[in-house]
Amino acid sequence: MIEHVNEISPLDDSTWRKIEKVARHARLGAREYVSAFGQVARSVGLMHSGWVRAYTVDSDGREYTSHLFKAPALVGDYASLLSGEPVRVAQQALTECELHWVGWKWLQELSAH
């Protein structure tokens, strides 16, 4: 996972140690939500194993998958994290997933230093 994140934005060892101290380990079962419609996202997930889909639902109730995430991946509704608005594109586990959650507010404070 470290390699995956470092490809996006390299972090030094000191920063990784800080993240490891606050990251909360979780397992999601298939069909559980990473981010559910209507909730405000508060954390970003560092997914180590599994598959997640991002999807929307139209007015007739039809689901449209817009993106698939395969571990290693960063998951969570970025639009909701940035705006503070409720999730409009849900993310749901397709398989059992293992991940670490890191609070968005904490990450913002870390990046300010």
mmCIF file of N, CA and C in Angstrom:
data_model
loop_
_atom_site.group_PDB
_atom_site.id
_atom_site.type_symbol
_atom_site.label_atom_id
_atom_site.label_comp_id
_atom_site.label_asym_id
_atom_site.label_seq_id
_atom_site.Cartn_x
_atom_site.Cartn_y
_atom_site.Cartn_z
ATOM 1 N N MET A 1 0.820 -1.186 0.000
ATOM 2 C CA MET A 1 0.000 0.000 0.000
ATOM 3 C C MET A 1 0.869 1.256 0.000
ATOM 4 N N ILE A 2 1.957 1.229 0.760
ATOM 5 C CA ILE A 2 2.864 2.378 0.803
ATOM 6 C C ILE A 2 3.350 2.711 -0.601
ATOM 7 N N GLU A 3 3.716 1.680 -1.356
ATOM 8 C CA GLU A 3 4.206 1.900 -2.717
ATOM 9 C C GLU A 3 3.128 2.545 -3.586
ATOM 10 N N HIS A 4 1.885 2.092 -3.415
ATOM 11 C CA HIS A 4 0.785 2.637 -4.214
ATOM 12 C C HIS A 4 0.592 4.126 -3.923
ATOM 13 N N VAL A 5 0.532 4.496 -2.662
ATOM 14 C CA VAL A 5 0.346 5.899 -2.303
ATOM 15 C C VAL A 5 1.551 6.721 -2.742
ATOM 16 N N ASN A 6 2.745 6.177 -2.557
ATOM 17 C CA ASN A 6 3.945 6.918 -2.947
ATOM 18 C C ASN A 6 4.022 7.160 -4.453
ATOM 19 N N GLU A 7 3.376 6.325 -5.252
ATOM 20 C CA GLU A 7 3.310 6.577 -6.694
ATOM 21 C C GLU A 7 2.446 7.800 -6.997
ATOM 22 N N ILE A 8 1.437 8.025 -6.169
ATOM 23 C CA ILE A 8 0.536 9.163 -6.350
ATOM 24 C C ILE A 8 1.172 10.431 -5.784
ATOM 25 N N SER A 9 1.645 10.319 -4.547
ATOM 26 C CA SER A 9 2.263 11.457 -3.860
ATOM 27 C C SER A 9 3.253 10.904 -2.834
ATOM 28 N N PRO A 10 4.535 10.954 -3.132
ATOM 29 C CA PRO A 10 5.534 10.381 -2.224
ATOM 30 C C PRO A 10 5.481 10.983 -0.821
ATOM 31 N N LEU A 11 5.512 10.096 0.171
ATOM 32 C CA LEU A 11 5.527 10.509 1.575
ATOM 33 C C LEU A 11 6.799 9.984 2.227
ATOM 34 N N ASP A 12 7.379 10.760 3.124
ATOM 35 C CA ASP A 12 8.596 10.304 3.797
ATOM 36 C C ASP A 12 8.246 9.329 4.927
ATOM 37 N N ASP A 13 9.251 8.649 5.452
ATOM 38 C CA ASP A 13 9.041 7.640 6.497
ATOM 39 C C ASP A 13 8.386 8.219 7.741
ATOM 40 N N SER A 14 8.742 9.427 8.095
ATOM 41 C CA SER A 14 8.158 10.079 9.270
ATOM 42 C C SER A 14 6.651 10.249 9.110
ATOM 43 N N THR A 15 6.215 10.645 7.924
ATOM 44 C CA THR A 15 4.787 10.815 7.664
ATOM 45 C C THR A 15 4.072 9.469 7.720
ATOM 46 N N TRP A 16 4.686 8.442 7.152
ATOM 47 C CA TRP A 16 4.064 7.110 7.197
ATOM 48 C C TRP A 16 3.926 6.618 8.628
ATOM 49 N N ARG A 17 4.907 6.888 9.467
ATOM 50 C CA ARG A 17 4.813 6.465 10.883
ATOM 51 C C ARG A 17 3.639 7.157 11.559
ATOM 52 N N LYS A 18 3.420 8.427 11.268
ATOM 53 C CA LYS A 18 2.281 9.165 11.832
ATOM 54 C C LYS A 18 0.961 8.555 11.355
ATOM 55 N N ILE A 19 0.886 8.242 10.080
ATOM 56 C CA ILE A 19 -0.341 7.645 9.528
ATOM 57 C C ILE A 19 -0.605 6.288 10.175
ATOM 58 N N GLU A 20 0.427 5.475 10.304
ATOM 59 C CA GLU A 20 0.258 4.144 10.909
ATOM 60 C C GLU A 20 -0.272 4.218 12.329
ATOM 61 N N LYS A 21 0.072 5.271 13.061
ATOM 62 C CA LYS A 21 -0.396 5.419 14.444
ATOM 63 C C LYS A 21 -1.891 5.694 14.531
ATOM 64 N N VAL A 22 -2.459 6.375 13.536
ATOM 65 C CA VAL A 22 -3.869 6.758 13.608
ATOM 66 C C VAL A 22 -4.786 5.924 12.712
ATOM 67 N N ALA A 23 -4.216 5.178 11.773
ATOM 68 C CA ALA A 23 -5.040 4.388 10.848
ATOM 69 C C ALA A 23 -5.793 3.297 11.604
ATOM 70 N N ARG A 24 -7.060 3.145 11.273
ATOM 71 C CA ARG A 24 -7.933 2.161 11.923
ATOM 72 C C ARG A 24 -8.201 1.007 10.954
ATOM 73 N N HIS A 25 -7.782 -0.196 11.356
ATOM 74 C CA HIS A 25 -7.961 -1.386 10.524
ATOM 75 C C HIS A 25 -9.435 -1.786 10.487
ATOM 76 N N ALA A 26 -9.887 -2.213 9.305
ATOM 77 C CA ALA A 26 -11.271 -2.667 9.163
ATOM 78 C C ALA A 26 -11.356 -3.723 8.074
ATOM 79 N N ARG A 27 -12.366 -4.561 8.202
ATOM 80 C CA ARG A 27 -12.723 -5.526 7.162
ATOM 81 C C ARG A 27 -14.166 -5.260 6.785
ATOM 82 N N LEU A 28 -14.397 -5.217 5.499
ATOM 83 C CA LEU A 28 -15.758 -5.060 4.999
ATOM 84 C C LEU A 28 -16.164 -6.343 4.294
ATOM 85 N N GLY A 29 -17.380 -6.775 4.529
ATOM 86 C CA GLY A 29 -17.909 -7.914 3.806
ATOM 87 C C GLY A 29 -18.452 -7.462 2.458
ATOM 88 N N ALA A 30 -18.641 -8.414 1.571
ATOM 89 C CA ALA A 30 -19.250 -8.092 0.277
ATOM 90 C C ALA A 30 -20.591 -7.407 0.511
ATOM 91 N N ARG A 31 -20.844 -6.359 -0.242
ATOM 92 C CA ARG A 31 -22.057 -5.540 -0.217
ATOM 93 C C ARG A 31 -22.074 -4.486 0.890
ATOM 94 N N GLU A 32 -21.068 -4.474 1.762
ATOM 95 C CA GLU A 32 -20.991 -3.395 2.751
ATOM 96 C C GLU A 32 -20.491 -2.133 2.063
ATOM 97 N N TYR A 33 -20.808 -0.998 2.660
ATOM 98 C CA TYR A 33 -20.486 0.276 2.032
ATOM 99 C C TYR A 33 -19.199 0.898 2.555
ATOM 100 N N VAL A 34 -18.394 1.375 1.609
ATOM 101 C CA VAL A 34 -17.263 2.244 1.914
ATOM 102 C C VAL A 34 -17.824 3.639 2.156
ATOM 103 N N SER A 35 -18.714 4.079 1.281
ATOM 104 C CA SER A 35 -19.431 5.347 1.434
ATOM 105 C C SER A 35 -20.847 5.144 0.910
ATOM 106 N N ALA A 36 -21.812 5.464 1.753
ATOM 107 C CA ALA A 36 -23.215 5.228 1.415
ATOM 108 C C ALA A 36 -23.899 6.526 1.010
ATOM 109 N N PHE A 37 -24.887 6.414 0.129
ATOM 110 C CA PHE A 37 -25.663 7.570 -0.301
ATOM 111 C C PHE A 37 -26.181 8.344 0.915
ATOM 112 N N GLY A 38 -26.096 9.669 0.831
ATOM 113 C CA GLY A 38 -26.688 10.521 1.853
ATOM 114 C C GLY A 38 -25.818 10.798 3.058
ATOM 115 N N GLN A 39 -24.767 10.026 3.282
ATOM 116 C CA GLN A 39 -23.876 10.270 4.411
ATOM 117 C C GLN A 39 -22.760 11.209 3.978
ATOM 118 N N VAL A 40 -22.203 11.935 4.922
ATOM 119 C CA VAL A 40 -21.059 12.785 4.629
ATOM 120 C C VAL A 40 -19.796 11.980 4.927
ATOM 121 N N ALA A 41 -18.917 11.868 3.948
ATOM 122 C CA ALA A 41 -17.666 11.115 4.120
ATOM 123 C C ALA A 41 -16.765 11.842 5.108
ATOM 124 N N ARG A 42 -16.111 11.070 5.981
ATOM 125 C CA ARG A 42 -15.221 11.640 6.997
ATOM 126 C C ARG A 42 -13.821 11.039 6.957
ATOM 127 N N SER A 43 -13.644 9.942 6.195
ATOM 128 C CA SER A 43 -12.370 9.229 6.174
ATOM 129 C C SER A 43 -12.039 8.768 4.769
ATOM 130 N N VAL A 44 -10.772 8.523 4.550
ATOM 131 C CA VAL A 44 -10.311 7.913 3.308
ATOM 132 C C VAL A 44 -9.794 6.529 3.671
ATOM 133 N N GLY A 45 -10.010 5.563 2.785
ATOM 134 C CA GLY A 45 -9.592 4.195 3.048
ATOM 135 C C GLY A 45 -8.392 3.799 2.202
ATOM 136 N N LEU A 46 -7.434 3.164 2.837
ATOM 137 C CA LEU A 46 -6.285 2.586 2.142
ATOM 138 C C LEU A 46 -6.599 1.101 2.015
ATOM 139 N N MET A 47 -7.091 0.677 0.855
ATOM 140 C CA MET A 47 -7.564 -0.694 0.669
ATOM 141 C C MET A 47 -6.408 -1.620 0.297
ATOM 142 N N HIS A 48 -6.256 -2.685 1.096
ATOM 143 C CA HIS A 48 -5.169 -3.654 0.910
ATOM 144 C C HIS A 48 -5.591 -4.878 0.104
ATOM 145 N N SER A 49 -6.869 -5.226 0.200
ATOM 146 C CA SER A 49 -7.350 -6.385 -0.548
ATOM 147 C C SER A 49 -8.813 -6.176 -0.892
ATOM 148 N N GLY A 50 -9.216 -6.764 -2.012
ATOM 149 C CA GLY A 50 -10.614 -6.737 -2.401
ATOM 150 C C GLY A 50 -10.921 -5.826 -3.577
ATOM 151 N N TRP A 51 -12.222 -5.767 -3.868
ATOM 152 C CA TRP A 51 -12.766 -4.970 -4.973
ATOM 153 C C TRP A 51 -13.917 -4.111 -4.450
ATOM 154 N N VAL A 52 -13.985 -2.883 -4.920
ATOM 155 C CA VAL A 52 -15.060 -1.949 -4.568
ATOM 156 C C VAL A 52 -15.591 -1.338 -5.859
ATOM 157 N N ARG A 53 -16.888 -1.099 -5.898
ATOM 158 C CA ARG A 53 -17.459 -0.399 -7.046
ATOM 159 C C ARG A 53 -17.999 0.952 -6.595
ATOM 160 N N ALA A 54 -17.928 1.928 -7.485
ATOM 161 C CA ALA A 54 -18.588 3.216 -7.294
ATOM 162 C C ALA A 54 -19.796 3.208 -8.226
ATOM 163 N N TYR A 55 -20.955 3.647 -7.703
ATOM 164 C CA TYR A 55 -22.144 3.601 -8.551
ATOM 165 C C TYR A 55 -23.156 4.672 -8.180
ATOM 166 N N THR A 56 -24.027 4.949 -9.128
ATOM 167 C CA THR A 56 -25.157 5.858 -8.929
ATOM 168 C C THR A 56 -26.441 5.102 -9.246
ATOM 169 N N VAL A 57 -27.554 5.698 -8.872
ATOM 170 C CA VAL A 57 -28.873 5.115 -9.140
ATOM 171 C C VAL A 57 -29.725 6.193 -9.801
ATOM 172 N N ASP A 58 -30.362 5.837 -10.923
ATOM 173 C CA ASP A 58 -31.207 6.825 -11.606
ATOM 174 C C ASP A 58 -32.599 6.880 -10.971
ATOM 175 N N SER A 59 -33.439 7.755 -11.480
ATOM 176 C CA SER A 59 -34.770 7.968 -10.906
ATOM 177 C C SER A 59 -35.676 6.750 -11.020
ATOM 178 N N ASP A 60 -35.320 5.802 -11.900
ATOM 179 C CA ASP A 60 -36.093 4.567 -12.037
ATOM 180 C C ASP A 60 -35.526 3.428 -11.195
ATOM 181 N N GLY A 61 -34.485 3.724 -10.423
ATOM 182 C CA GLY A 61 -33.904 2.718 -9.543
ATOM 183 C C GLY A 61 -32.833 1.853 -10.197
ATOM 184 N N ARG A 62 -32.436 2.183 -11.424
ATOM 185 C CA ARG A 62 -31.387 1.408 -12.099
ATOM 186 C C ARG A 62 -30.020 1.862 -11.611
ATOM 187 N N GLU A 63 -29.158 0.894 -11.333
ATOM 188 C CA GLU A 63 -27.811 1.179 -10.860
ATOM 189 C C GLU A 63 -26.844 1.240 -12.033
ATOM 190 N N TYR A 64 -25.914 2.192 -11.949
ATOM 191 C CA TYR A 64 -24.884 2.361 -12.967
ATOM 192 C C TYR A 64 -23.517 2.403 -12.287
ATOM 193 N N THR A 65 -22.709 1.391 -12.546
ATOM 194 C CA THR A 65 -21.365 1.358 -11.996
ATOM 195 C C THR A 65 -20.477 2.273 -12.826
ATOM 196 N N SER A 66 -19.826 3.204 -12.154
ATOM 197 C CA SER A 66 -18.982 4.168 -12.859
ATOM 198 C C SER A 66 -17.495 3.879 -12.715
ATOM 199 N N HIS A 67 -17.126 3.112 -11.700
ATOM 200 C CA HIS A 67 -15.706 2.849 -11.482
ATOM 201 C C HIS A 67 -15.551 1.579 -10.644
ATOM 202 N N LEU A 68 -14.474 0.839 -10.918
ATOM 203 C CA LEU A 68 -14.103 -0.317 -10.099
ATOM 204 C C LEU A 68 -12.731 -0.048 -9.487
ATOM 205 N N PHE A 69 -12.599 -0.337 -8.202
ATOM 206 C CA PHE A 69 -11.336 -0.187 -7.496
ATOM 207 C C PHE A 69 -10.832 -1.571 -7.104
ATOM 208 N N LYS A 70 -9.606 -1.890 -7.496
ATOM 209 C CA LYS A 70 -8.968 -3.148 -7.118
ATOM 210 C C LYS A 70 -7.779 -2.811 -6.224
ATOM 211 N N ALA A 71 -7.670 -3.499 -5.097
ATOM 212 C CA ALA A 71 -6.560 -3.249 -4.182
ATOM 213 C C ALA A 71 -5.226 -3.509 -4.876
ATOM 214 N N PRO A 72 -4.224 -2.716 -4.570
ATOM 215 C CA PRO A 72 -4.227 -1.600 -3.620
ATOM 216 C C PRO A 72 -4.874 -0.370 -4.240
ATOM 217 N N ALA A 73 -5.662 0.322 -3.418
ATOM 218 C CA ALA A 73 -6.351 1.513 -3.909
ATOM 219 C C ALA A 73 -6.733 2.415 -2.748
ATOM 220 N N LEU A 74 -6.921 3.681 -3.062
ATOM 221 C CA LEU A 74 -7.491 4.640 -2.122
ATOM 222 C C LEU A 74 -8.985 4.699 -2.412
ATOM 223 N N VAL A 75 -9.805 4.538 -1.390
ATOM 224 C CA VAL A 75 -11.251 4.558 -1.563
ATOM 225 C C VAL A 75 -11.881 5.563 -0.607
ATOM 226 N N GLY A 76 -13.068 5.984 -0.957
ATOM 227 C CA GLY A 76 -13.800 6.986 -0.196
ATOM 228 C C GLY A 76 -14.326 8.020 -1.176
ATOM 229 N N ASP A 77 -15.370 8.687 -0.817
ATOM 230 C CA ASP A 77 -15.977 9.668 -1.715
ATOM 231 C C ASP A 77 -15.243 11.001 -1.594
ATOM 232 N N TYR A 78 -14.346 11.263 -2.532
ATOM 233 C CA TYR A 78 -13.515 12.461 -2.485
ATOM 234 C C TYR A 78 -14.350 13.735 -2.594
ATOM 235 N N ALA A 79 -15.386 13.718 -3.409
ATOM 236 C CA ALA A 79 -16.238 14.908 -3.544
ATOM 237 C C ALA A 79 -16.875 15.255 -2.206
ATOM 238 N N SER A 80 -17.353 14.265 -1.485
ATOM 239 C CA SER A 80 -17.958 14.496 -0.180
ATOM 240 C C SER A 80 -16.909 14.948 0.831
ATOM 241 N N LEU A 81 -15.719 14.334 0.782
ATOM 242 C CA LEU A 81 -14.646 14.738 1.696
ATOM 243 C C LEU A 81 -14.286 16.205 1.505
ATOM 244 N N LEU A 82 -14.174 16.629 0.248
ATOM 245 C CA LEU A 82 -13.748 17.993 -0.052
ATOM 246 C C LEU A 82 -14.845 19.028 0.190
ATOM 247 N N SER A 83 -16.088 18.659 -0.112
ATOM 248 C CA SER A 83 -17.185 19.626 -0.047
ATOM 249 C C SER A 83 -17.956 19.612 1.269
ATOM 250 N N GLY A 84 -17.905 18.481 1.980
ATOM 251 C CA GLY A 84 -18.728 18.346 3.174
ATOM 252 C C GLY A 84 -20.181 18.040 2.853
ATOM 253 N N GLU A 85 -20.472 17.805 1.579
ATOM 254 C CA GLU A 85 -21.828 17.472 1.135
ATOM 255 C C GLU A 85 -22.042 15.953 1.214
ATOM 256 N N PRO A 86 -23.296 15.511 1.278
ATOM 257 C CA PRO A 86 -23.567 14.071 1.311
ATOM 258 C C PRO A 86 -23.082 13.347 0.056
ATOM 259 N N VAL A 87 -22.792 12.077 0.219
ATOM 260 C CA VAL A 87 -22.323 11.206 -0.871
ATOM 261 C C VAL A 87 -23.392 11.098 -1.941
ATOM 262 N N ARG A 88 -22.987 11.296 -3.202
ATOM 263 C CA ARG A 88 -23.892 11.132 -4.340
ATOM 264 C C ARG A 88 -23.489 9.956 -5.220
ATOM 265 N N VAL A 89 -22.243 9.485 -5.055
ATOM 266 C CA VAL A 89 -21.760 8.303 -5.769
ATOM 267 C C VAL A 89 -21.304 7.326 -4.694
ATOM 268 N N ALA A 90 -22.118 6.308 -4.449
ATOM 269 C CA ALA A 90 -21.823 5.352 -3.386
ATOM 270 C C ALA A 90 -20.659 4.449 -3.782
ATOM 271 N N GLN A 91 -19.963 3.930 -2.774
ATOM 272 C CA GLN A 91 -18.917 2.935 -2.986
ATOM 273 C C GLN A 91 -19.260 1.725 -2.120
ATOM 274 N N GLN A 92 -19.294 0.565 -2.771
ATOM 275 C CA GLN A 92 -19.740 -0.663 -2.126
ATOM 276 C C GLN A 92 -18.750 -1.783 -2.415
ATOM 277 N N ALA A 93 -18.434 -2.561 -1.369
ATOM 278 C CA ALA A 93 -17.534 -3.695 -1.544
ATOM 279 C C ALA A 93 -18.203 -4.762 -2.401
ATOM 280 N N LEU A 94 -17.473 -5.259 -3.381
ATOM 281 C CA LEU A 94 -17.945 -6.381 -4.199
ATOM 282 C C LEU A 94 -17.476 -7.703 -3.628
ATOM 283 N N THR A 95 -16.357 -7.657 -2.912
ATOM 284 C CA THR A 95 -15.785 -8.831 -2.247
ATOM 285 C C THR A 95 -15.439 -8.415 -0.823
ATOM 286 N N GLU A 96 -14.998 -9.364 -0.019
ATOM 287 C CA GLU A 96 -14.470 -8.983 1.291
ATOM 288 C C GLU A 96 -13.256 -8.091 1.054
ATOM 289 N N CYS A 97 -13.169 -7.009 1.812
ATOM 290 C CA CYS A 97 -12.075 -6.055 1.656
ATOM 291 C C CYS A 97 -11.386 -5.821 2.996
ATOM 292 N N GLU A 98 -10.103 -5.614 2.933
ATOM 293 C CA GLU A 98 -9.336 -5.233 4.109
ATOM 294 C C GLU A 98 -8.759 -3.855 3.835
ATOM 295 N N LEU A 99 -8.921 -2.953 4.808
ATOM 296 C CA LEU A 99 -8.436 -1.598 4.605
ATOM 297 C C LEU A 99 -8.087 -0.934 5.919
ATOM 298 N N HIS A 100 -7.474 0.217 5.814
ATOM 299 C CA HIS A 100 -7.196 1.077 6.954
ATOM 300 C C HIS A 100 -7.856 2.426 6.681
ATOM 301 N N TRP A 101 -8.635 2.894 7.653
ATOM 302 C CA TRP A 101 -9.291 4.197 7.553
ATOM 303 C C TRP A 101 -8.418 5.255 8.197
ATOM 304 N N VAL A 102 -8.323 6.404 7.541
ATOM 305 C CA VAL A 102 -7.624 7.560 8.095
ATOM 306 C C VAL A 102 -8.573 8.747 8.001
ATOM 307 N N GLY A 103 -8.752 9.436 9.111
ATOM 308 C CA GLY A 103 -9.663 10.572 9.147
ATOM 309 C C GLY A 103 -9.210 11.699 8.236
ATOM 310 N N TRP A 104 -10.157 12.227 7.466
ATOM 311 C CA TRP A 104 -9.866 13.294 6.515
ATOM 312 C C TRP A 104 -9.380 14.556 7.227
ATOM 313 N N LYS A 105 -10.042 14.928 8.311
ATOM 314 C CA LYS A 105 -9.646 16.126 9.055
ATOM 315 C C LYS A 105 -8.209 15.980 9.546
ATOM 316 N N TRP A 106 -7.861 14.815 10.051
ATOM 317 C CA TRP A 106 -6.501 14.573 10.514
ATOM 318 C C TRP A 106 -5.514 14.712 9.376
ATOM 319 N N LEU A 107 -5.823 14.144 8.203
ATOM 320 C CA LEU A 107 -4.938 14.269 7.051
ATOM 321 C C LEU A 107 -4.758 15.723 6.630
ATOM 322 N N GLN A 108 -5.816 16.500 6.678
ATOM 323 C CA GLN A 108 -5.706 17.916 6.326
ATOM 324 C C GLN A 108 -4.772 18.641 7.306
ATOM 325 N N GLU A 109 -4.910 18.342 8.592
ATOM 326 C CA GLU A 109 -4.039 18.966 9.586
ATOM 327 C C GLU A 109 -2.590 18.544 9.373
ATOM 328 N N LEU A 110 -2.384 17.284 9.044
ATOM 329 C CA LEU A 110 -1.027 16.784 8.777
ATOM 330 C C LEU A 110 -0.416 17.519 7.592
ATOM 331 N N SER A 111 -1.186 17.709 6.544
ATOM 332 C CA SER A 111 -0.642 18.347 5.348
ATOM 333 C C SER A 111 -0.378 19.834 5.554
ATOM 334 N N ALA A 112 -1.012 20.436 6.564
ATOM 335 C CA ALA A 112 -0.802 21.858 6.841
ATOM 336 C C ALA A 112 0.526 22.110 7.531
ATOM 337 N N HIS A 113 1.145 21.056 8.064
ATOM 338 C CA HIS A 113 2.414 21.237 8.804
ATOM 339 C C HIS A 113 3.611 21.023 7.942
#
